CSV table of C-alpha atoms in Angstrom, one decimal:
chain,number,residue,atom,x,y,z
D,1,MET,CA,-26.1,178.8,132.0
D,2,SER,CA,-26.9,178.8,135.7
D,3,PHE,CA,-29.9,180.4,137.4
D,4,THR,CA,-30.7,181.3,141.0
D,5,ALA,CA,-33.7,180.6,143.2
D,6,ASP,CA,-34.7,184.3,142.8
D,7,THR,CA,-34.8,183.8,139.0
D,8,ILE,CA,-37.0,180.7,139.3
D,9,SER,CA,-39.4,182.4,141.6
D,10,GLY,CA,-39.5,185.6,139.6
D,11,VAL,CA,-38.5,187.7,142.6
D,12,ASP,CA,-35.6,189.0,140.5
D,13,PRO,CA,-36.0,188.0,136.9
D,14,PHE,CA,-32.8,189.8,135.9
D,15,ALA,CA,-30.6,187.9,138.4
D,16,SER,CA,-29.4,185.7,135.5
D,17,HIS,CA,-28.1,187.1,132.2
D,18,LEU,CA,-30.5,185.7,129.5
D,19,ARG,CA,-30.4,186.0,125.8
D,20,VAL,CA,-33.9,186.6,124.6
D,21,LEU,CA,-35.3,186.8,121.1
D,22,HIS,CA,-38.6,188.7,120.6
D,23,VAL,CA,-40.3,187.7,117.3
D,24,LEU,CA,-43.2,189.7,115.9
D,25,GLN,CA,-45.0,189.8,112.6
D,26,PRO,CA,-46.7,193.2,112.7
D,27,GLY,CA,-44.4,196.1,111.7
D,28,GLU,CA,-46.7,198.8,113.0
D,29,ALA,CA,-49.4,199.7,115.5
D,30,GLY,CA,-49.9,198.3,119.0
D,31,VAL,CA,-48.1,194.9,119.0
D,32,TRP,CA,-45.0,196.5,117.4
D,33,ARG,CA,-44.9,199.2,120.0
D,34,TYR,CA,-45.5,196.8,122.8
D,35,ALA,CA,-42.7,194.4,121.7
D,36,SER,CA,-40.3,197.3,121.1
D,37,ASP,CA,-41.0,198.8,124.6
D,38,MET,CA,-40.6,195.4,126.4
D,39,ALA,CA,-37.4,194.6,124.5
D,40,GLY,CA,-35.9,198.0,125.4
D,41,PHE,CA,-36.8,197.6,129.0
D,42,GLU,CA,-35.3,194.1,129.3
D,43,ALA,CA,-32.1,195.3,127.6
D,44,ALA,CA,-31.8,198.2,130.0
D,45,GLN,CA,-31.9,195.7,132.9
D,46,GLY,CA,-29.0,193.8,131.5
D,47,TRP,CA,-30.4,191.0,129.3
D,48,ASP,CA,-29.0,190.4,125.9
D,49,VAL,CA,-32.2,191.1,123.9
D,50,HIS,CA,-32.7,190.8,120.1
D,51,VAL,CA,-35.7,191.4,117.9
D,52,ALA,CA,-36.7,189.7,114.7
D,53,SER,CA,-39.5,191.6,112.8
D,54,PRO,CA,-40.4,193.1,109.4
D,55,VAL,CA,-39.5,196.6,110.6
D,56,ARG,CA,-36.7,197.8,113.0
D,57,PRO,CA,-38.1,198.4,116.5
D,58,ASP,CA,-37.9,201.7,118.3
D,59,ALA,CA,-35.8,200.1,121.0
D,60,ASP,CA,-32.0,200.3,120.9
D,61,VAL,CA,-31.5,196.5,120.6
D,62,PRO,CA,-29.9,194.3,117.9
D,63,TRP,CA,-32.4,193.7,115.1
D,64,ARG,CA,-32.7,190.9,112.5
D,65,GLU,CA,-35.0,191.5,109.6
D,66,TRP,CA,-37.7,188.8,109.5
D,67,GLN,CA,-40.3,189.4,106.7
D,68,ALA,CA,-43.6,187.8,107.4
D,69,VAL,CA,-47.2,188.4,106.4
D,70,ARG,CA,-50.4,188.5,108.5
D,71,ASN,CA,-52.2,185.8,106.5
D,72,PRO,CA,-51.6,182.4,108.4
D,73,ALA,CA,-52.1,180.5,105.1
D,74,LYS,CA,-49.3,182.3,103.3
D,75,GLY,CA,-45.5,182.2,103.6
D,76,VAL,CA,-45.1,179.9,106.5
D,77,ARG,CA,-42.5,177.7,105.0
D,78,ASP,CA,-40.2,180.5,104.0
D,79,GLU,CA,-40.9,182.4,107.2
D,80,SER,CA,-40.0,179.3,109.2
D,81,ARG,CA,-36.8,178.8,107.3
D,82,ARG,CA,-35.7,182.4,107.9
D,83,LEU,CA,-36.6,182.2,111.5
D,84,LEU,CA,-34.6,179.0,112.1
D,85,GLY,CA,-31.6,180.7,110.5
D,86,ILE,CA,-31.9,183.6,113.0
D,87,VAL,CA,-32.3,181.2,115.9
D,88,GLU,CA,-29.3,179.2,114.8
D,89,GLU,CA,-27.2,182.4,114.6
D,90,LEU,CA,-28.3,183.9,117.9
D,91,ARG,CA,-28.9,180.7,120.0
D,92,PRO,CA,-31.3,182.5,122.4
D,93,ASP,CA,-32.2,181.1,125.8
D,94,VAL,CA,-35.9,182.0,125.4
D,95,VAL,CA,-38.0,183.0,122.3
D,96,VAL,CA,-40.9,185.3,122.8
D,97,ALA,CA,-43.5,185.3,120.0
D,98,HIS,CA,-45.9,188.3,119.7
D,99,SER,CA,-49.1,187.9,117.7
D,100,SER,CA,-50.8,184.9,116.1
D,101,LYS,CA,-48.7,184.7,113.0
D,102,ALA,CA,-45.4,184.9,114.9
D,103,GLY,CA,-46.8,182.3,117.3
D,104,LEU,CA,-47.7,180.0,114.4
D,105,VAL,CA,-44.2,180.2,112.8
D,106,VAL,CA,-42.2,180.1,116.0
D,107,ARG,CA,-44.0,177.1,117.5
D,108,SER,CA,-44.3,175.1,114.3
D,109,ALA,CA,-40.6,175.6,113.5
D,110,LEU,CA,-39.1,175.1,117.0
D,111,ARG,CA,-41.7,172.5,118.3
D,112,GLY,CA,-40.6,173.1,121.9
D,113,SER,CA,-36.9,172.7,121.3
D,114,LEU,CA,-36.4,176.1,123.1
D,115,PRO,CA,-38.3,177.7,125.9
D,116,THR,CA,-41.1,179.6,124.1
D,117,VAL,CA,-43.4,182.3,125.5
D,118,PHE,CA,-46.4,183.3,123.4
D,119,LEU,CA,-48.4,186.5,123.5
D,120,PRO,CA,-51.5,186.3,121.2
D,121,HIS,CA,-52.3,190.0,121.5
D,122,ALA,CA,-55.9,188.9,120.4
D,123,TRP,CA,-56.6,185.3,119.6
D,124,SER,CA,-56.5,184.4,115.9
D,125,PHE,CA,-59.8,182.6,116.0
D,126,ALA,CA,-61.5,185.7,117.4
D,127,ALA,CA,-61.1,187.2,113.9
D,128,LEU,CA,-62.5,184.2,112.1
D,129,THR,CA,-65.7,182.3,111.5
D,130,GLY,CA,-66.8,178.9,110.5
D,131,PRO,CA,-64.4,176.1,109.6
D,132,VAL,CA,-61.4,178.5,109.5
D,133,ALA,CA,-62.1,179.6,113.1
D,134,LEU,CA,-62.4,175.9,114.1
D,135,ALA,CA,-59.0,175.1,112.5
D,136,ALA,CA,-57.4,178.1,114.3
D,137,ARG,CA,-58.7,176.8,117.6
D,138,ARG,CA,-57.4,173.3,116.9
D,139,TRP,CA,-54.0,174.7,116.0
D,140,GLU,CA,-53.8,176.7,119.3
D,141,LYS,CA,-54.7,173.5,121.2
D,142,LEU,CA,-52.0,171.6,119.4
D,143,ALA,CA,-49.4,174.3,119.8
D,144,ALA,CA,-49.9,174.4,123.5
D,145,GLN,CA,-47.5,171.4,123.9
D,146,TRP,CA,-44.7,173.6,122.5
D,147,THR,CA,-45.5,176.6,124.7
D,148,SER,CA,-43.8,177.3,128.0
D,149,ALA,CA,-46.2,180.1,128.8
D,150,VAL,CA,-49.1,181.9,127.2
D,151,VAL,CA,-49.2,185.5,128.3
D,152,CYS,CA,-52.5,187.3,128.0
D,153,VAL,CA,-52.7,191.1,128.0
D,154,GLY,CA,-56.2,191.3,129.4
D,155,GLU,CA,-58.6,189.2,131.5
D,156,GLY,CA,-61.0,188.8,128.6
D,157,GLU,CA,-58.3,187.4,126.4
D,158,ALA,CA,-57.3,184.9,129.1
D,159,ARG,CA,-60.9,183.8,129.5
D,160,THR,CA,-61.3,183.3,125.8
D,161,GLY,CA,-58.2,181.1,125.6
D,162,VAL,CA,-59.3,178.9,128.5
D,163,ALA,CA,-62.8,178.6,127.1
D,164,ALA,CA,-61.4,177.5,123.8
D,165,GLY,CA,-59.7,174.5,125.5
D,166,ILE,CA,-56.1,175.7,125.2
D,167,ARG,CA,-54.1,173.8,127.8
D,168,ALA,CA,-50.9,175.6,128.5
D,169,PRO,CA,-49.6,177.6,131.5
D,170,PHE,CA,-51.5,180.9,131.3
D,171,PHE,CA,-50.3,184.2,132.8
D,172,LEU,CA,-52.0,187.6,132.9
D,173,VAL,CA,-49.9,190.7,132.3
D,174,PRO,CA,-52.4,193.5,131.6
D,175,ASN,CA,-51.3,195.8,128.8
D,176,PRO,CA,-49.6,198.9,130.2
D,177,VAL,CA,-49.7,202.4,129.0
D,178,PRO,CA,-46.5,202.7,126.9
D,179,PRO,CA,-43.7,204.5,128.7
D,180,GLN,CA,-43.2,207.2,126.1
D,181,TRP,CA,-46.9,208.2,126.3
D,182,ALA,CA,-46.6,210.8,129.0
D,183,SER,CA,-43.5,212.4,127.4
D,184,ASP,CA,-44.8,212.5,123.8
D,185,ALA,CA,-45.1,216.1,122.6
D,186,ARG,CA,-48.6,217.4,122.2
D,187,ARG,CA,-49.4,220.2,119.8
D,188,PRO,CA,-51.8,222.9,120.8
D,189,PHE,CA,-55.3,222.4,119.3
D,190,SER,CA,-54.8,225.5,117.2
D,191,GLU,CA,-52.0,223.8,115.3
D,192,LEU,CA,-53.8,220.6,114.3
D,193,GLY,CA,-55.6,222.1,111.3
D,194,ILE,CA,-58.9,220.4,111.9
D,195,GLY,CA,-61.1,223.5,112.4
D,196,SER,CA,-63.3,223.4,115.5
D,197,ALA,CA,-62.6,221.0,118.3
D,198,PRO,CA,-64.0,217.5,117.6
D,199,ASP,CA,-66.6,215.9,119.8
D,200,VAL,CA,-65.4,212.4,119.3
D,201,VAL,CA,-62.0,210.9,118.3
D,202,PHE,CA,-61.0,207.4,117.0
D,203,VAL,CA,-57.3,206.4,116.9
D,204,GLY,CA,-56.3,203.1,115.3
D,205,ARG,CA,-55.4,201.1,112.2
D,206,LEU,CA,-58.0,201.5,109.4
D,207,SER,CA,-58.7,197.8,109.0
D,208,GLU,CA,-61.6,195.3,109.4
D,209,GLN,CA,-60.6,194.6,113.0
D,210,LYS,CA,-61.2,198.1,114.2
D,211,GLY,CA,-64.8,198.4,113.0
D,212,VAL,CA,-64.6,201.9,111.6
D,213,ASP,CA,-67.3,201.0,109.1
D,214,HIS,CA,-69.7,200.4,112.0
D,215,LEU,CA,-68.6,203.7,113.5
D,216,LEU,CA,-69.4,205.6,110.3
D,217,ALA,CA,-72.8,203.9,110.1
D,218,ALA,CA,-73.5,205.0,113.7
D,219,TRP,CA,-72.2,208.5,113.0
D,220,GLY,CA,-74.9,208.9,110.3
D,221,VAL,CA,-77.5,208.5,113.0
D,222,VAL,CA,-75.6,210.9,115.3
D,223,ARG,CA,-75.5,213.6,112.7
D,224,ARG,CA,-79.3,213.3,112.0
D,225,LEU,CA,-79.9,214.3,115.6
D,226,ARG,CA,-76.9,216.5,116.2
D,227,PRO,CA,-76.0,218.1,112.8
D,228,ASP,CA,-73.1,220.0,114.3
D,229,ALA,CA,-71.3,216.9,115.8
D,230,THR,CA,-67.8,216.2,114.5
D,231,LEU,CA,-65.7,213.1,114.4
D,232,VAL,CA,-61.9,212.9,113.8
D,233,ILE,CA,-60.4,209.6,112.6
D,234,VAL,CA,-56.7,209.3,113.2
D,235,GLY,CA,-54.7,206.5,111.6
D,236,ASP,CA,-54.1,204.7,108.3
D,237,GLY,CA,-54.5,201.3,106.9
D,238,PRO,CA,-55.7,199.1,104.0
D,239,ASP,CA,-59.4,200.2,104.3
D,240,ARG,CA,-58.8,204.0,104.4
D,241,ALA,CA,-59.9,204.7,100.8
D,242,ASP,CA,-63.2,202.8,101.2
D,243,LEU,CA,-63.9,204.3,104.5
D,244,GLU,CA,-63.3,207.8,103.3
D,245,ALA,CA,-65.5,207.2,100.3
D,246,SER,CA,-68.4,206.0,102.6
D,247,ALA,CA,-68.1,208.7,105.2
D,248,GLY,CA,-70.8,211.3,105.6
D,249,PRO,CA,-70.7,214.9,106.8
D,250,GLY,CA,-68.9,215.7,110.0
D,251,VAL,CA,-66.1,213.2,109.6
D,252,ARG,CA,-62.4,214.2,109.2
D,253,PHE,CA,-59.7,211.7,108.3
D,254,VAL,CA,-56.2,213.0,109.3
D,255,GLY,CA,-54.2,209.9,108.5
D,256,ALA,CA,-51.2,208.6,110.4
D,257,VAL,CA,-49.6,211.2,112.6
D,258,THR,CA,-46.6,211.2,115.0
D,259,ASP,CA,-48.6,212.7,117.8
D,260,PRO,CA,-52.1,211.1,117.8
D,261,TRP,CA,-52.6,212.1,121.4
D,262,SER,CA,-52.7,215.7,120.4
D,263,TYR,CA,-56.0,214.8,118.7
D,264,VAL,CA,-57.2,212.6,121.5
D,265,GLU,CA,-56.8,215.5,124.0
D,266,ALA,CA,-58.8,217.7,121.7
D,267,ALA,CA,-62.0,215.6,122.0
D,268,PRO,CA,-63.8,214.7,125.2
D,269,VAL,CA,-64.9,211.3,124.0
D,270,ALA,CA,-62.9,208.5,122.4
D,271,VAL,CA,-64.5,205.6,120.5
D,272,LEU,CA,-63.2,202.1,119.7
D,273,PRO,CA,-65.8,200.0,117.7
D,274,SER,CA,-63.5,196.9,117.2
D,275,ARG,CA,-64.7,193.5,116.0
D,276,TRP,CA,-62.0,191.9,118.2
D,277,GLU,CA,-59.1,192.9,120.4
D,278,GLY,CA,-56.7,191.6,123.1
D,279,LEU,CA,-56.6,194.7,125.2
D,280,SER,CA,-56.3,197.8,123.0
D,281,LEU,CA,-53.3,200.1,123.7
D,282,SER,CA,-55.0,203.1,122.1
D,283,MET,CA,-58.0,202.5,124.4
D,284,LEU,CA,-55.6,202.6,127.5
D,285,GLU,CA,-53.9,205.7,126.2
D,286,ALA,CA,-57.2,207.5,125.7
D,287,MET,CA,-58.2,206.5,129.2
D,288,ALA,CA,-54.9,207.8,130.5
D,289,SER,CA,-55.7,211.1,128.8
D,290,GLY,CA,-59.0,211.3,130.8
D,291,ARG,CA,-61.3,210.6,127.9
D,292,SER,CA,-64.8,209.1,128.3
D,293,MET,CA,-64.9,205.8,126.3
D,294,VAL,CA,-67.4,204.2,124.1
D,295,VAL,CA,-66.2,200.7,123.1
D,296,THR,CA,-67.5,197.4,121.9
D,297,ASP,CA,-67.8,194.2,124.0
D,298,VAL,CA,-64.5,192.6,122.9
D,299,ASP,CA,-61.7,191.3,125.0
D,300,GLY,CA,-60.2,194.2,126.9
D,301,SER,CA,-63.5,196.1,127.3
D,302,GLU,CA,-63.7,194.8,130.9
D,303,VAL,CA,-61.2,197.6,131.7
D,304,VAL,CA,-63.8,200.2,130.8
D,305,ARG,CA,-66.4,198.5,132.9
D,306,ALA,CA,-64.1,198.1,135.9
D,307,ALA,CA,-63.1,201.8,135.7
D,308,GLY,CA,-66.6,203.2,135.2
D,309,GLY,CA,-65.0,205.0,132.3
D,310,GLY,CA,-67.7,204.8,129.7
D,311,ALA,CA,-70.0,202.6,127.8
D,312,VAL,CA,-69.7,199.1,126.3
D,313,VAL,CA,-71.9,198.1,123.4
D,314,PRO,CA,-72.4,194.9,121.5
D,315,VAL,CA,-70.1,194.4,118.5
D,316,GLY,CA,-71.7,195.6,115.3
D,317,ASP,CA,-74.7,197.2,117.1
D,318,THR,CA,-74.6,200.6,115.3
D,319,THR,CA,-77.8,201.7,117.0
D,320,ALA,CA,-76.4,201.2,120.5
D,321,LEU,CA,-73.1,202.8,119.4
D,322,ALA,CA,-75.0,205.9,118.2
D,323,ARG,CA,-77.1,206.0,121.3
D,324,GLU,CA,-74.1,206.0,123.7
D,325,LEU,CA,-72.3,208.6,121.6
D,326,LEU,CA,-75.3,210.9,121.6
D,327,THR,CA,-75.7,210.4,125.4
D,328,ARG,CA,-72.2,211.7,125.9
D,329,LEU,CA,-72.7,214.6,123.5
D,330,ASP,CA,-75.6,215.7,125.6
D,331,GLU,CA,-74.1,215.1,129.1
D,332,PRO,CA,-70.8,216.8,129.6
D,333,ASP,CA,-70.8,216.2,133.3
D,334,LEU,CA,-71.1,212.4,132.7
D,335,VAL,CA,-68.2,212.7,130.2
D,336,ALA,CA,-66.0,214.5,132.8
D,337,GLN,CA,-66.7,212.0,135.5
D,338,GLU,CA,-66.0,209.0,133.3
D,339,GLY,CA,-62.8,210.6,132.1
D,340,ARG,CA,-61.6,211.1,135.6
D,341,SER,CA,-62.5,207.5,136.6
D,342,ALA,CA,-60.8,206.1,133.5
D,343,GLN,CA,-57.6,208.1,134.1
D,344,GLU,CA,-57.3,207.0,137.7
D,345,TYR,CA,-58.0,203.4,136.9
D,346,VAL,CA,-55.3,203.2,134.3
D,347,ARG,CA,-52.8,205.0,136.5
D,348,VAL,CA,-53.3,202.4,139.3
D,349,HIS,CA,-53.7,199.2,137.2
D,350,HIS,CA,-51.7,199.7,134.0
D,351,ASP,CA,-48.2,200.8,135.0
D,352,PHE,CA,-45.5,200.1,132.5
D,353,GLU,CA,-42.7,199.0,134.8
D,354,VAL,CA,-45.0,196.7,136.7
D,355,ALA,CA,-46.1,195.0,133.5
D,356,ALA,CA,-42.5,194.8,132.1
D,357,ARG,CA,-41.2,193.1,135.2
D,358,ARG,CA,-44.1,190.6,135.3
D,359,LEU,CA,-43.3,189.6,131.7
D,360,ALA,CA,-39.6,189.3,132.5
D,361,ALA,CA,-40.4,187.1,135.4
D,362,ILE,CA,-42.4,184.8,133.1
D,363,VAL,CA,-39.6,184.7,130.6
D,364,SER,CA,-37.1,183.8,133.3
D,365,ARG,CA,-39.5,181.1,134.6
D,366,ALA,CA,-39.7,179.6,131.1
D,367,TYR,CA,-36.0,179.4,130.9
D,368,ALA,CA,-35.7,177.9,134.4
D,369,PHE,CA,-38.2,175.1,133.6
D,370,GLY,CA,-36.6,174.3,130.3
D,371,ASP,CA,-37.8,173.2,126.9
D,372,PRO,CA,-41.6,172.5,126.8
D,373,ALA,CA,-40.9,169.4,124.5
D,374,SER,CA,-38.7,167.8,127.2
D,375,SER,CA,-40.9,168.6,130.2
């Protein structure tokens, strides 16, 4: 397949007709939405785009079912065998791996035999401690030799990768607000069935990563000082039953919904108490909705700081989390100003088409430079 100077430079990444395979392990939440949106955009521009994942993507592109589990210690052999079968069938020009598990399987199976672009969407070792975290860092350093490009979705994620000693071509493509966000239907507050308007909202997967246990501990402090305060938790996940059992007064779980932003727009403050992130899509969407943010100091929180859109507190510091939530319950003018600042920042810096074209330019560059194993 030939390519043009424009393709190499990234001026026009769609100048050549590439066949691209996006591989992702999550079948839900932010990574799945991101990969679906990017695949759909690339296909609309004329590329031959395919997706391999546990769940069919939203995008109207050919899909190959690829069952994989999150745990990096389980299923790798069978997952690699299935992936190699898909690659042999499709013969893509470039493979794009989304998330740590997909990055593990793709790079260990292909070993640089095809141009490979990797998006961690949060480094695996950020979720780990002790010897397991050390092993994950070592793996990422080893796998760099089979990686044409590492694409980080936020500045914090990029800094974390460089600091870990990963030596691969790094590129920054800040997470965008998903394209369907503005057009998603919102229900009037009166139709949400949650009683009075909530003061604070959380949207996300109910898992260890998202730190909702820390939020509930902080909310107990908030309620002692503001007995009328209300928190709505939107989402589902493996920890839901335990979290609901431990929740005190003033907390409403609504589960997974098709229109989470109806709930976001019902509350003036959004909270994201994560233990680790890459750059949270739900955070960006809440900022785009003009919410004041209270988030933890994880990769991606630099966006809230840069925007002047809220508070950033240490991970696991429930006292600081409660304090910043209480401040915003008491200062509506501050909340309004932070919401306006957050909304404007995201509008300027996190446009979907800009991000999609940047990613496509990196994919076309990976193709132009050839297999990492032969370079």
